[in-house]
Structure formats: structure tokens, C-alpha cells
CSV table of C-alpha atoms and ligand atoms in Angstrom, one decimal:
chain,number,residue,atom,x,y,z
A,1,UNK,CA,84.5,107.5,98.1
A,2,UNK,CA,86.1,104.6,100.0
A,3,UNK,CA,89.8,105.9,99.0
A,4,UNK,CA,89.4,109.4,99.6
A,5,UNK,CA,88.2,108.7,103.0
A,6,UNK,CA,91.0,106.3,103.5
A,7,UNK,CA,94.0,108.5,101.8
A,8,UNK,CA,92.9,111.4,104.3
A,9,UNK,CA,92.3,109.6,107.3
A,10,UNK,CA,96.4,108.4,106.2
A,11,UNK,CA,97.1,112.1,106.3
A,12,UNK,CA,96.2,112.9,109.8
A,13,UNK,CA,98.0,110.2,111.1
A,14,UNK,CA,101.1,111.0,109.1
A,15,UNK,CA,101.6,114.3,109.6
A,16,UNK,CA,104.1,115.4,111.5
A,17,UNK,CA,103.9,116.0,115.4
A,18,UNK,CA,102.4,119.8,115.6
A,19,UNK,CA,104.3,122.5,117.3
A,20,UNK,CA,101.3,124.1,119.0
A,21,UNK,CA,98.1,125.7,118.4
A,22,UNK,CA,99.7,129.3,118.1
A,23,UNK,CA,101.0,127.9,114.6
A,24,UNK,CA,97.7,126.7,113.9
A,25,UNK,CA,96.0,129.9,114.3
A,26,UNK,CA,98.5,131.5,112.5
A,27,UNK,CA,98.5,129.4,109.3
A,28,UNK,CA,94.5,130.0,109.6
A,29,UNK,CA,94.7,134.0,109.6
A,30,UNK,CA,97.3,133.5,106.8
A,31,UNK,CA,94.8,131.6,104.8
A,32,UNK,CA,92.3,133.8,105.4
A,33,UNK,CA,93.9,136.8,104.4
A,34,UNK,CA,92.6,139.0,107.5
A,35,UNK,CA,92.0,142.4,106.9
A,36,UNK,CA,89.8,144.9,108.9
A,37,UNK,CA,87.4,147.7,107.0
A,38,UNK,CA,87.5,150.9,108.1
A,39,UNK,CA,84.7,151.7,111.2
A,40,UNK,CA,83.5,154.2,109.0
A,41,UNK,CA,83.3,153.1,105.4
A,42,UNK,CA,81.7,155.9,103.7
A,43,UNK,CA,80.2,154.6,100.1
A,44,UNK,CA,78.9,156.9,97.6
A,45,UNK,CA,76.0,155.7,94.8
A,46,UNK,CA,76.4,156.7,91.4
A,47,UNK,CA,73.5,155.6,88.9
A,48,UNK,CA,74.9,154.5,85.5
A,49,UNK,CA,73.0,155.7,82.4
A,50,UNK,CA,72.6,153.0,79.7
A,51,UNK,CA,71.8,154.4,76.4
A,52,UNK,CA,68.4,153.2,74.9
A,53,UNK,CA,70.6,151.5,72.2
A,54,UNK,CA,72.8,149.8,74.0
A,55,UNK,CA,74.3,146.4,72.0
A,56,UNK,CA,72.0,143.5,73.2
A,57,UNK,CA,74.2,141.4,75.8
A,58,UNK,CA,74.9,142.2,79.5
A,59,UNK,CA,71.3,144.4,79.4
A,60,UNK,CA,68.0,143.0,78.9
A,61,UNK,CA,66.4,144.2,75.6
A,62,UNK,CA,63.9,146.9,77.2
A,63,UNK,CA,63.9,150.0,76.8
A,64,UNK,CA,62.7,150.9,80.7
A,65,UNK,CA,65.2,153.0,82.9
A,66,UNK,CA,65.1,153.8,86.5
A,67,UNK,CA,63.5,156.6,87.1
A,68,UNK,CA,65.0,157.4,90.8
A,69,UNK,CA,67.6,159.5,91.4
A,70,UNK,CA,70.9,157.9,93.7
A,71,UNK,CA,69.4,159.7,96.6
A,72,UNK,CA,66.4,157.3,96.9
A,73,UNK,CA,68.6,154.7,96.0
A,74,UNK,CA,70.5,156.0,99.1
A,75,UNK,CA,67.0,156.0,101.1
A,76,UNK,CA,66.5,152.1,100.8
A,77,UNK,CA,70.0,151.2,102.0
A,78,UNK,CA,69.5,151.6,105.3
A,79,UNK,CA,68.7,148.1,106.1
A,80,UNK,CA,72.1,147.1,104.5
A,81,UNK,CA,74.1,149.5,106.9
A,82,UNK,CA,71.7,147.4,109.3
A,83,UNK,CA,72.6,143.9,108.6
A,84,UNK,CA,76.5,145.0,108.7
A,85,UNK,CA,75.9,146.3,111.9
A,86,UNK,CA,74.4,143.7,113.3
A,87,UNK,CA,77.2,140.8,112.3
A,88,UNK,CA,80.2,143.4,113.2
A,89,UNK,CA,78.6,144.2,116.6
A,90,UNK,CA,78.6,147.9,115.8
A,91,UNK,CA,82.4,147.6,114.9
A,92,UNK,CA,81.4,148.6,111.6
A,93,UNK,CA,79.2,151.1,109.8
A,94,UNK,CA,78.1,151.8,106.4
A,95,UNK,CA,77.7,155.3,105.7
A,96,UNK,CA,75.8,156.0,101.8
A,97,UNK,CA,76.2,159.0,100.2
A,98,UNK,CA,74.6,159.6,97.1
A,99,UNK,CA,77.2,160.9,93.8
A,100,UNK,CA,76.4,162.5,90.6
A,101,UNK,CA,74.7,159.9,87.8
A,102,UNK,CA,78.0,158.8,85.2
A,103,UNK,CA,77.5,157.5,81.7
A,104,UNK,CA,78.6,154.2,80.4
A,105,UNK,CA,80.3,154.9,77.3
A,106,UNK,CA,80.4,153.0,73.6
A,107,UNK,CA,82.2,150.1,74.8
A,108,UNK,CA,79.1,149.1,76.2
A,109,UNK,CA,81.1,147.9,79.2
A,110,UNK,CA,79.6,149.2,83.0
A,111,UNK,CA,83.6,149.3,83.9
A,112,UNK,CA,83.4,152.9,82.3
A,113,UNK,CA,80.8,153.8,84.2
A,114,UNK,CA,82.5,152.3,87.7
A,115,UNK,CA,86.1,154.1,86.7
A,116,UNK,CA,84.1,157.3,85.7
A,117,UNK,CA,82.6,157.1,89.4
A,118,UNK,CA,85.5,156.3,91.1
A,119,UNK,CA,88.0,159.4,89.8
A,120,UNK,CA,85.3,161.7,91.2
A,121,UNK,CA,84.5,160.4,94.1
A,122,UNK,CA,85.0,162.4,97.2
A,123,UNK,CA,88.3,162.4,98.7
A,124,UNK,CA,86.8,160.6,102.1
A,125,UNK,CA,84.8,158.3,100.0
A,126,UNK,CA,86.1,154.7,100.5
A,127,UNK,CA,84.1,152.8,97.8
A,128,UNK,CA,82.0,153.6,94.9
A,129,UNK,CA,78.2,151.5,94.5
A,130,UNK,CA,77.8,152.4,91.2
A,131,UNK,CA,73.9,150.9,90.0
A,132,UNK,CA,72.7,150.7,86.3
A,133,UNK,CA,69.4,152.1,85.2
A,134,UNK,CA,69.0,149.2,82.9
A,135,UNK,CA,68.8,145.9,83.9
A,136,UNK,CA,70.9,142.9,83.2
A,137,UNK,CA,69.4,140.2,80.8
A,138,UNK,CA,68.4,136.8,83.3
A,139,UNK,CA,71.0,134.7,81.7
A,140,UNK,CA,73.9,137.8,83.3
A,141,UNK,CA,75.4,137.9,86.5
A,142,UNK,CA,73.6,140.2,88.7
A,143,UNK,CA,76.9,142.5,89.5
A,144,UNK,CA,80.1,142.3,91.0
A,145,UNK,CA,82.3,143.6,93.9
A,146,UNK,CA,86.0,143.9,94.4
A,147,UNK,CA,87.8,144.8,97.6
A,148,UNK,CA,90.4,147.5,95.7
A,149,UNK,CA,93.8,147.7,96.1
A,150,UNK,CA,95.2,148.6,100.1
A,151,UNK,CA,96.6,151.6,100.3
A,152,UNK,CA,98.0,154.8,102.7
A,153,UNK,CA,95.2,155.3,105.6
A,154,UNK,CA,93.0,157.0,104.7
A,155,UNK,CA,92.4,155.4,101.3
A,156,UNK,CA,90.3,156.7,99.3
A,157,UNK,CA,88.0,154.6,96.2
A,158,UNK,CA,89.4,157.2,93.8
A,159,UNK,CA,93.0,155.6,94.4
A,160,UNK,CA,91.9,151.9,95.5
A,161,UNK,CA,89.4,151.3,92.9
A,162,UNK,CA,86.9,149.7,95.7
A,163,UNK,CA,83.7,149.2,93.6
A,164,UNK,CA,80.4,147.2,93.8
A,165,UNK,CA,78.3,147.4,90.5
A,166,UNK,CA,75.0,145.9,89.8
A,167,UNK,CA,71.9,145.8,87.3
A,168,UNK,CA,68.7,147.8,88.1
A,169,UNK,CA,66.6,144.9,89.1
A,170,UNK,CA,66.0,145.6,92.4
A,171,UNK,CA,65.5,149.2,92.1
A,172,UNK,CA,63.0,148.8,89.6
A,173,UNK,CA,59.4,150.2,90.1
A,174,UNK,CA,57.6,146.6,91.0
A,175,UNK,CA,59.7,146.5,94.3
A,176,UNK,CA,58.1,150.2,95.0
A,177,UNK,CA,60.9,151.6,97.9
A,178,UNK,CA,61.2,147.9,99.7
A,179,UNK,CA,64.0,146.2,97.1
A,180,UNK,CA,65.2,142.9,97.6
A,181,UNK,CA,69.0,143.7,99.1
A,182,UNK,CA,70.9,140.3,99.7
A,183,UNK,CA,72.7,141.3,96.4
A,184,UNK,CA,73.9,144.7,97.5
A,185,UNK,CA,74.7,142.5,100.6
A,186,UNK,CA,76.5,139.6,98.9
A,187,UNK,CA,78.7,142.0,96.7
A,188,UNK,CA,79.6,144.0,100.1
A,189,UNK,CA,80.9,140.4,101.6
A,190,UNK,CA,83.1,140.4,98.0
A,191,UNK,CA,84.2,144.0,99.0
A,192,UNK,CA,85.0,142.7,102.0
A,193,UNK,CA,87.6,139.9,100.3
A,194,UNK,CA,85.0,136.7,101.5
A,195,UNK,CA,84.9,134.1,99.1
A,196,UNK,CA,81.9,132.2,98.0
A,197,UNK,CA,80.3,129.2,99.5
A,198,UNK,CA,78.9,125.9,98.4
A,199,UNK,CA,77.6,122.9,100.0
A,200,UNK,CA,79.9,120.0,99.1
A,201,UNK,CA,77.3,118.2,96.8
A,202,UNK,CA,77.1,121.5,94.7
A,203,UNK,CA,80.7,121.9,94.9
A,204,UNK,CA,81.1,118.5,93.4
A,205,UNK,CA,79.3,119.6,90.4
A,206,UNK,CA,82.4,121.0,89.0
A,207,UNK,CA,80.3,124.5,88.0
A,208,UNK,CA,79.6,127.5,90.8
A,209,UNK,CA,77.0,126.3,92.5
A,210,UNK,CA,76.1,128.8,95.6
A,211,UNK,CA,73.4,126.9,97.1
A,212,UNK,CA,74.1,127.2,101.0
A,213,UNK,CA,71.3,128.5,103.0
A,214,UNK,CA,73.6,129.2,105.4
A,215,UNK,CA,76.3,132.5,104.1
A,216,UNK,CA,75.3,135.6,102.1
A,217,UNK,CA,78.4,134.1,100.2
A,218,UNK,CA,76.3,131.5,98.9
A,219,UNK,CA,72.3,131.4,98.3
A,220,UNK,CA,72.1,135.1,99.2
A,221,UNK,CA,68.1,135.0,98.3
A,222,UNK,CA,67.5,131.5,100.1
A,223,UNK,CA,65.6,133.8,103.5
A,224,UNK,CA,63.2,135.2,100.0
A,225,UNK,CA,62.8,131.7,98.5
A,226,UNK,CA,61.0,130.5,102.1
A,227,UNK,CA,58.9,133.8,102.4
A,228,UNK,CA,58.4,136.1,99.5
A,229,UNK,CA,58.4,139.0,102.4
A,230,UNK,CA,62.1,138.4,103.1
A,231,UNK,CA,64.4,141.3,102.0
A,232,UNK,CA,67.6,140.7,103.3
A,233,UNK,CA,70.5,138.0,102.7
A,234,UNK,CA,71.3,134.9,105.3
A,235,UNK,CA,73.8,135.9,108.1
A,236,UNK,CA,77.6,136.0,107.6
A,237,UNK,CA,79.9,132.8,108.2
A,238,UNK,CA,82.0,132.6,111.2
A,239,UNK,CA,84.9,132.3,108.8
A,240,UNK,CA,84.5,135.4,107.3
A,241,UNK,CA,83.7,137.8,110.4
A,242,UNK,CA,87.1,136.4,111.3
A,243,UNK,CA,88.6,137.6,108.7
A,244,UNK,CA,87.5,141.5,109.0
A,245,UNK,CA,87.7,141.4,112.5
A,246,UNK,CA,84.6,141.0,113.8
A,247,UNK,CA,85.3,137.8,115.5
A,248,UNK,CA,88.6,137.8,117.5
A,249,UNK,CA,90.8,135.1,118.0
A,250,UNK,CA,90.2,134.8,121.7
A,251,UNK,CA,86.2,134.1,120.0
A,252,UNK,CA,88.1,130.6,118.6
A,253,UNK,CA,88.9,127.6,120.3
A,254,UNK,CA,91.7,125.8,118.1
A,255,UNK,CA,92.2,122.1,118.2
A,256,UNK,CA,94.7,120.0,117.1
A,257,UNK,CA,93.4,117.0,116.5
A,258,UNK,CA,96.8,115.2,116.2
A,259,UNK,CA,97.3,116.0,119.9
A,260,UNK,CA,94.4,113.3,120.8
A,261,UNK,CA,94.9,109.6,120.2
A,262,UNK,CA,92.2,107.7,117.7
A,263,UNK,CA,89.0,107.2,118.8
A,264,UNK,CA,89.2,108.9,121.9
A,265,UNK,CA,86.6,112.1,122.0
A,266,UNK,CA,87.7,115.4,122.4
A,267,UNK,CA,86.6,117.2,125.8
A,268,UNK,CA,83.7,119.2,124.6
A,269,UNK,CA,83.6,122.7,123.1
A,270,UNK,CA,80.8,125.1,124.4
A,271,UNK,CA,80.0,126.8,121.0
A,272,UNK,CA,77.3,130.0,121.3
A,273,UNK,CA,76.2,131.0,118.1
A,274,UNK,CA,78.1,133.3,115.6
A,275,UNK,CA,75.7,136.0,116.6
A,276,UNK,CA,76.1,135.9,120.3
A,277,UNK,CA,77.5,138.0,122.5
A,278,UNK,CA,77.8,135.9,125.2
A,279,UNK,CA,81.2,135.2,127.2
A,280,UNK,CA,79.5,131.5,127.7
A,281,UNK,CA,81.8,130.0,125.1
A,282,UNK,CA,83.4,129.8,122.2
A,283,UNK,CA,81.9,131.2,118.6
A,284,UNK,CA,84.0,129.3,116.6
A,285,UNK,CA,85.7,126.2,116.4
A,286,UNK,CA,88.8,125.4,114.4
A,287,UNK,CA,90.2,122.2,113.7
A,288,UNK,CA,93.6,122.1,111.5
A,289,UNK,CA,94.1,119.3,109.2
A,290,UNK,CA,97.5,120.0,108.3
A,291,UNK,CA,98.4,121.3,104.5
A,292,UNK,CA,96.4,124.4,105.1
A,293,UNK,CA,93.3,122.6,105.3
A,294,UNK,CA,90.8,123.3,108.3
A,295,UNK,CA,87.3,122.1,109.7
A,296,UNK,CA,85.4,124.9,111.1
A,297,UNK,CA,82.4,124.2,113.8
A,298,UNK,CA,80.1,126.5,114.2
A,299,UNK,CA,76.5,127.0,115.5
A,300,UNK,CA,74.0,128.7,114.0
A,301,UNK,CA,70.9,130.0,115.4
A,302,UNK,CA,67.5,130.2,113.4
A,303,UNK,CA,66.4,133.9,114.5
A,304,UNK,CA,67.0,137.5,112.7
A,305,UNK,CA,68.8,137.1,109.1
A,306,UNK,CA,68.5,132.9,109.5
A,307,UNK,CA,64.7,132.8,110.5
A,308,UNK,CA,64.7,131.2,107.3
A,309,UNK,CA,66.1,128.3,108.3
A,310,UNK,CA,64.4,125.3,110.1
A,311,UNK,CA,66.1,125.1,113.4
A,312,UNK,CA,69.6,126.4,115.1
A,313,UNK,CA,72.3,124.1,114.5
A,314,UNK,CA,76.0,123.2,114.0
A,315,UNK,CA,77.6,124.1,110.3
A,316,UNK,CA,80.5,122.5,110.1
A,317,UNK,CA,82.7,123.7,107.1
A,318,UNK,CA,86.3,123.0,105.1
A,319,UNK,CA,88.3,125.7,104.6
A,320,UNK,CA,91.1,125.2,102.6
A,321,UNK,CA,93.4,127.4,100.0
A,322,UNK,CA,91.3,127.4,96.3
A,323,UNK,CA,92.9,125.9,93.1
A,324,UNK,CA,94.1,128.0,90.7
A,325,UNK,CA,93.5,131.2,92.4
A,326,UNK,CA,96.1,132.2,94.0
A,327,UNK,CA,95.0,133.9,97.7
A,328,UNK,CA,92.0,132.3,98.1
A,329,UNK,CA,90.1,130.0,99.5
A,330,UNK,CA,87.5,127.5,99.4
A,331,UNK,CA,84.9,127.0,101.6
A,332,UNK,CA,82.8,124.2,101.7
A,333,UNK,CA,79.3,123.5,104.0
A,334,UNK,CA,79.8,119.9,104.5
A,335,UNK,CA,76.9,119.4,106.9
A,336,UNK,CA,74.3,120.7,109.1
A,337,UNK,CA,73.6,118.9,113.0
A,338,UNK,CA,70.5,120.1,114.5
A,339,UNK,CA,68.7,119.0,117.5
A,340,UNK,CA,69.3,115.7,119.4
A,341,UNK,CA,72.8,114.4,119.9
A,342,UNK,CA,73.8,112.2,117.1
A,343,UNK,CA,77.1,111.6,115.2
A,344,UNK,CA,78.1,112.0,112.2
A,345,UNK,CA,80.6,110.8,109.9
A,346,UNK,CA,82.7,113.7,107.7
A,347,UNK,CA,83.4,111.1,104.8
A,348,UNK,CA,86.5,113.7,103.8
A,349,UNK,CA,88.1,114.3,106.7
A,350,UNK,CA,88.3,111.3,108.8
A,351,UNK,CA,86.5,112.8,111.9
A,352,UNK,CA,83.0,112.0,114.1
A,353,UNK,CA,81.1,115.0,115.8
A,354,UNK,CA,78.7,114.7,118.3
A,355,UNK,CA,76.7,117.3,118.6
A,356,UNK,CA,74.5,117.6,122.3
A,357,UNK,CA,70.9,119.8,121.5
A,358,UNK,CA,71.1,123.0,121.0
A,359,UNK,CA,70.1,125.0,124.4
A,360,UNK,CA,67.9,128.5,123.8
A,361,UNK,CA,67.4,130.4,126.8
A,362,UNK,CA,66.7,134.3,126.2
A,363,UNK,CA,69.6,135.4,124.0
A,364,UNK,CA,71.8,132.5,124.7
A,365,UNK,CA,71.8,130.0,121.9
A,366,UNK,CA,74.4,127.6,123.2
A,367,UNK,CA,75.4,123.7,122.7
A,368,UNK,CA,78.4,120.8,122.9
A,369,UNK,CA,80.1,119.2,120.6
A,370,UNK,CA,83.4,117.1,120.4
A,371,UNK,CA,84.9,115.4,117.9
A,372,UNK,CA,87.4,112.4,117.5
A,373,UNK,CA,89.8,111.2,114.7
A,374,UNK,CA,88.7,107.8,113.1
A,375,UNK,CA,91.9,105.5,112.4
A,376,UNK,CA,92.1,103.5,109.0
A,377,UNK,CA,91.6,100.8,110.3
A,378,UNK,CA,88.1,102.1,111.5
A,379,UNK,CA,87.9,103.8,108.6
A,380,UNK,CA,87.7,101.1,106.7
A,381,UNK,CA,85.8,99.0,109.1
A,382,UNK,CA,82.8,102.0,108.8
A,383,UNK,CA,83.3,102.0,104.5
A,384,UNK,CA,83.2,98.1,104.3
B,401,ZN,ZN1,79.6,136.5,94.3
């Protein structure tokens, strides 16, 4: 741990003098790949029939099918066109339409299904959710969703191949009409081109480990883990409603940190949280570490989709350009500040945040923090 900290720390001090934050916040967008959904994204639900003999393998070895039709799969969507809603600030809706059932074919693989779906799709129709009436064995992934390729305005699924497709789990009797949904919801954000996340301890396993509380991206059934009532995924990372345009870069305060000398603190940033509305500061807070690495600040508060979590507070995140997968992009919950001012240490990244207590007052949710760079020789002095 003590090199890492120290070879980083080296970086910052290294790098060479910044040009200004407009670069910043450009290399950031780049990273991030921005691209905006349509204000009307009109999906249409196909149910995929799974012979009773299917090969053993993706699908559980039951012989049970969903009885509902797509319509009253349609009928229990609403909430999802809610939650969408609610993080895009009515920038963007979800409109469900339900499609005629498809097949999946002797391959056996629910691809045939989601291509049979797509070429009939209605010309206005800009994705395809196409649901099994099996379900998926427990040891399978519970679906998948893929943003499509981009093409001429208006683009339809049938050319983009924009697609979300997932097991009957949810839709099965038990659940009567009130289905879990923070899958539907976390293969949407997938559709929508954001990236998982992972706290840096599960991260450091090596294997996908989604266990942040925090980002539909991650533990999307952490809100049902606390209370069994609980439908619905966590709320949406600042990061990500960035990058569809839900959060605009007049919402970010960029800061360079090579532009302060060591150890002096940086004048503090009012953040609101991600799902204010409020003109009383800033929503997000970026912090560039040079090679196309950033720290992003932001507070969240512990109402609507995050009830589930203990208090609001500050999730501070790396953001930085994945290995081996070429476009996209890591991001990494590297801690949580709640409550009282204390600082904190990012072992990675060569930086202290103070973070003042978190101020609620109606639909405010507002609070403080700076930051400053640590030099190596503090560096070492704190690792010693
Ligand atoms: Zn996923």
C-alpha cells in the first residue's frame, strides 16, 4: 500500500502544469462517452417462449412458464418509467408498449428470441425488452442490456439492435403484479452505456464484485436486502446522469488540483445532492488527476430510491478509463463521509477531504467539503 500511495502522490506533483479546467472537463466528457437518450424512448415487450425441452444450462430445470401475456408485463413497468423520471428530472420518459410473444429457437440461445423481436419491432420503437417465460438457473446471469449501435434520428431498435433481455424471475406468480424491478432498472443503465460499479475492496478481488449500495450499476437489490418491501434499484451515480444528460456541466464544479500548492485546502465546494434541484450549489464535483483519471465528490441523500441507506453523505468515486475494454470505464466507490466533519485519507490518490455535516432543510440536502493534495514527503510521514 505504502508504494502505491507514494508512486501516485509522485504523479500529481509531476505532471505537467494544466492548461485550464475547460480541458479538464473535456477529457472527462471524452471518457465518459456522453450520449443523450431520446425524451421519448418508446420500448416494446416481447415474451420469449422456451420450449419445455429446452437443453439444461441458461434455464432452470422446471417446467413452469409465465403465464401473463407482455401486456401485464407492460402494466407493472410503470414504476421503472418512474424511477427514470425522477433521476432525468422529467428530461426523459419511458414509454412500454407491449409486442407479439417470439420463440427462441433450437440453438437454445435467447439471442434468437432478441433478433426475432427486434426485426419486427415498430418502426418508432427504439428498444426491444424482450422477457423469457422460463427462468434462468441461480448459478446464470439474470439478463443483459446493450445500448445498440447510433444511428440516423430517428433510430429505430429494428436497425440499432438496442435490446434488454432477462429471465422470468420477477414476473413469476410469487411476486403476484408487484415484481422486484432493480434488474429491469440496472439493464436500462446498461442501455444507457453506464458501466458497473464496485467498491474498491470488491474491486480488488480481481472477480465482478457489484457490491455498492450506492448505484443501480452495482448492488441493484441492496434497497430489497434492508427491507424485503423494497421494489426498486438505488439511485443513479452523478457520473452517469452526466453522461446522458441529465446533469449539465454548469451542475459540476471542476478542480484542478495542481493549481493549489500542498497541504493548503481547497476553498470549499457547496455540493447539494445528485437529486436536487436546487441552484444552492454544485451537484457534482470533479477533481482530474491527470492520465485520464478523476475523483468525483458527490453527496448523496438517504430519501426516495436511497432510504436504504443509513444517512446522506459524500461518495467519493475514481473514474478512470477500464483495462482491456476499450471505451470504457471504471468506476470505483472508494468511500462514504457521513455526518460530522472529519477527514479522510484516499490511500490511492494522494488527497484529504473534509467533509462539514450534511445540512437538511425541506428539499435542500446540502454540505462542504474541500480537499488538499498531500506531498510525499507527508505522504510518507502519514504511511510510516
Ligand atoms: Zn450489469
Amino acid at each position: 500500500m505504502r508504494r502505491k500511495f507514494v508512486v501516485v502522490s509522485a504523479l500529481l506533483v509531476s505532471c505537467a502544469p494544466s492548461t485550464g479546467g475547460e480541458v479538464s472537463a473535456d477529457d472527462f466528457d471524452a471518457l465518459l462517452r456522453l450520449r443523450t437518450p431520446p425524451a421519448i424512448d418508446v420500448w416494446e415487450v416481447a415474451l420469449c417462449r422456451v420450449p419445455a425441452d429446452v437443453e439444461a444450462g441458461l434455464y432452470a430445470p422446471f417446467e413452469e412458464r409465465l403465464e401473463i401475456d407482455a401486456s401485464e408485463i407492460v402494466d407493472r413497468l410503470g414504476p421503472v418509467s418512474d424511477y427514470f423520471g425522477r433521476w432525468s428530472q422529467g428530461a426523459y420518459t419511458i414509454e412500454w408498449r407491449a409486442g407479439a410473444p417470439v420463440a427462441l429457437d433450437s440453438s437454445g440461445d435467447p439471442m434468437s428470441c432478441v433478433d426475432q423481436a427486434l426485426d419486427v419491432s415498430g418502426g418508432d420503437v427504439r428498444g426491444v425488452l424482450v422477457v423469457a417465460d422460463a427462468q434462468h438457473d441461480t448459478d446464470q446471469i439474470g439478463g443483459w442490456g446493450r445500448p445498440g449501435a447510433e444511428c440516423d434520428e430517428p433510430c429505430a431498435a429494428s436497425t440499432s439492435r438496442r435490446a434488454v433481455y432477462i429471465g422470468a424471475s420477477d414476473f413469476m406468480p410469487q411476486w403476484n403484479d408487484d415484481p422486484p424491478l432493480d434488474l429491469v432498472q440496472h439493464e436500462l443503465g446498461h442501455v444507457l452505456d453506464w458501466p458497473h460499479s464496485a467498491t474498491a475492496d470488491g474491486f480488488a478481488n480481481g472477480a465482478e464484485v457489484y457490491d455498492s449500495p450506492f448505484d443501480v450499476m452495482s448492488d441493484s437489490a441492496a434497497p430489497r436486502t434492508i427491507d424485503p418491501d423494497r421494489r426498486g434499484a438505488p439511485g443513479v451515480l452523478a457520473v452517469n446522469l452526466h453522461s446522458v444528460g441529465w446533469l449539465d456541466r454548469n451542475e459540476i464544479e471542476f478542480v484542478d488540483p495542481k493549481r493549489h500548492p500542498i497541504d493548503e485546502w481547497h476553498d470549499a465546494t457547496r455540493l447539494v445532492s445528485t437529486d436536487s434541484r436546487s441552484d444552492d450549489g454544485s451537484r457534482l464535483m470533479v477533481i482530474p488527476l491527470g492520465d485520464r483519471r478523476f475523483v468525483t465528490v458527490e453527496l448523496v441523500a438517504a430519501r426516495n430510491d436511497n432510504d436504504h441507506l443509513r444517512s446522506s453523505g459524500v461518495s467519493i468515486h475514481l473514474v478512470e478509463p477500464a483495462d482491456n475494454n476499450e471505451g470504457r470505464r471504471n468506476v470505483l466507490l472508494t468511500d462514504t463521509l457521513v455526518g460530522e466533519e472529519r477527514s479522510w485519507t484516499w490511500n490511492d490518490g494522494g488527497l484529504e477531504f473534509a467533509v462539514g455535516a450534511v445540512v437538511e432543510d425541506g428539499e435542500l440536502v446540502a454540505t462542504d467539503v474541500r480537499f488538499r493534495r498531500l506531498g510525499t514527503d507527508r505522504v510518507e510521514r502519514v504511511d510510516d
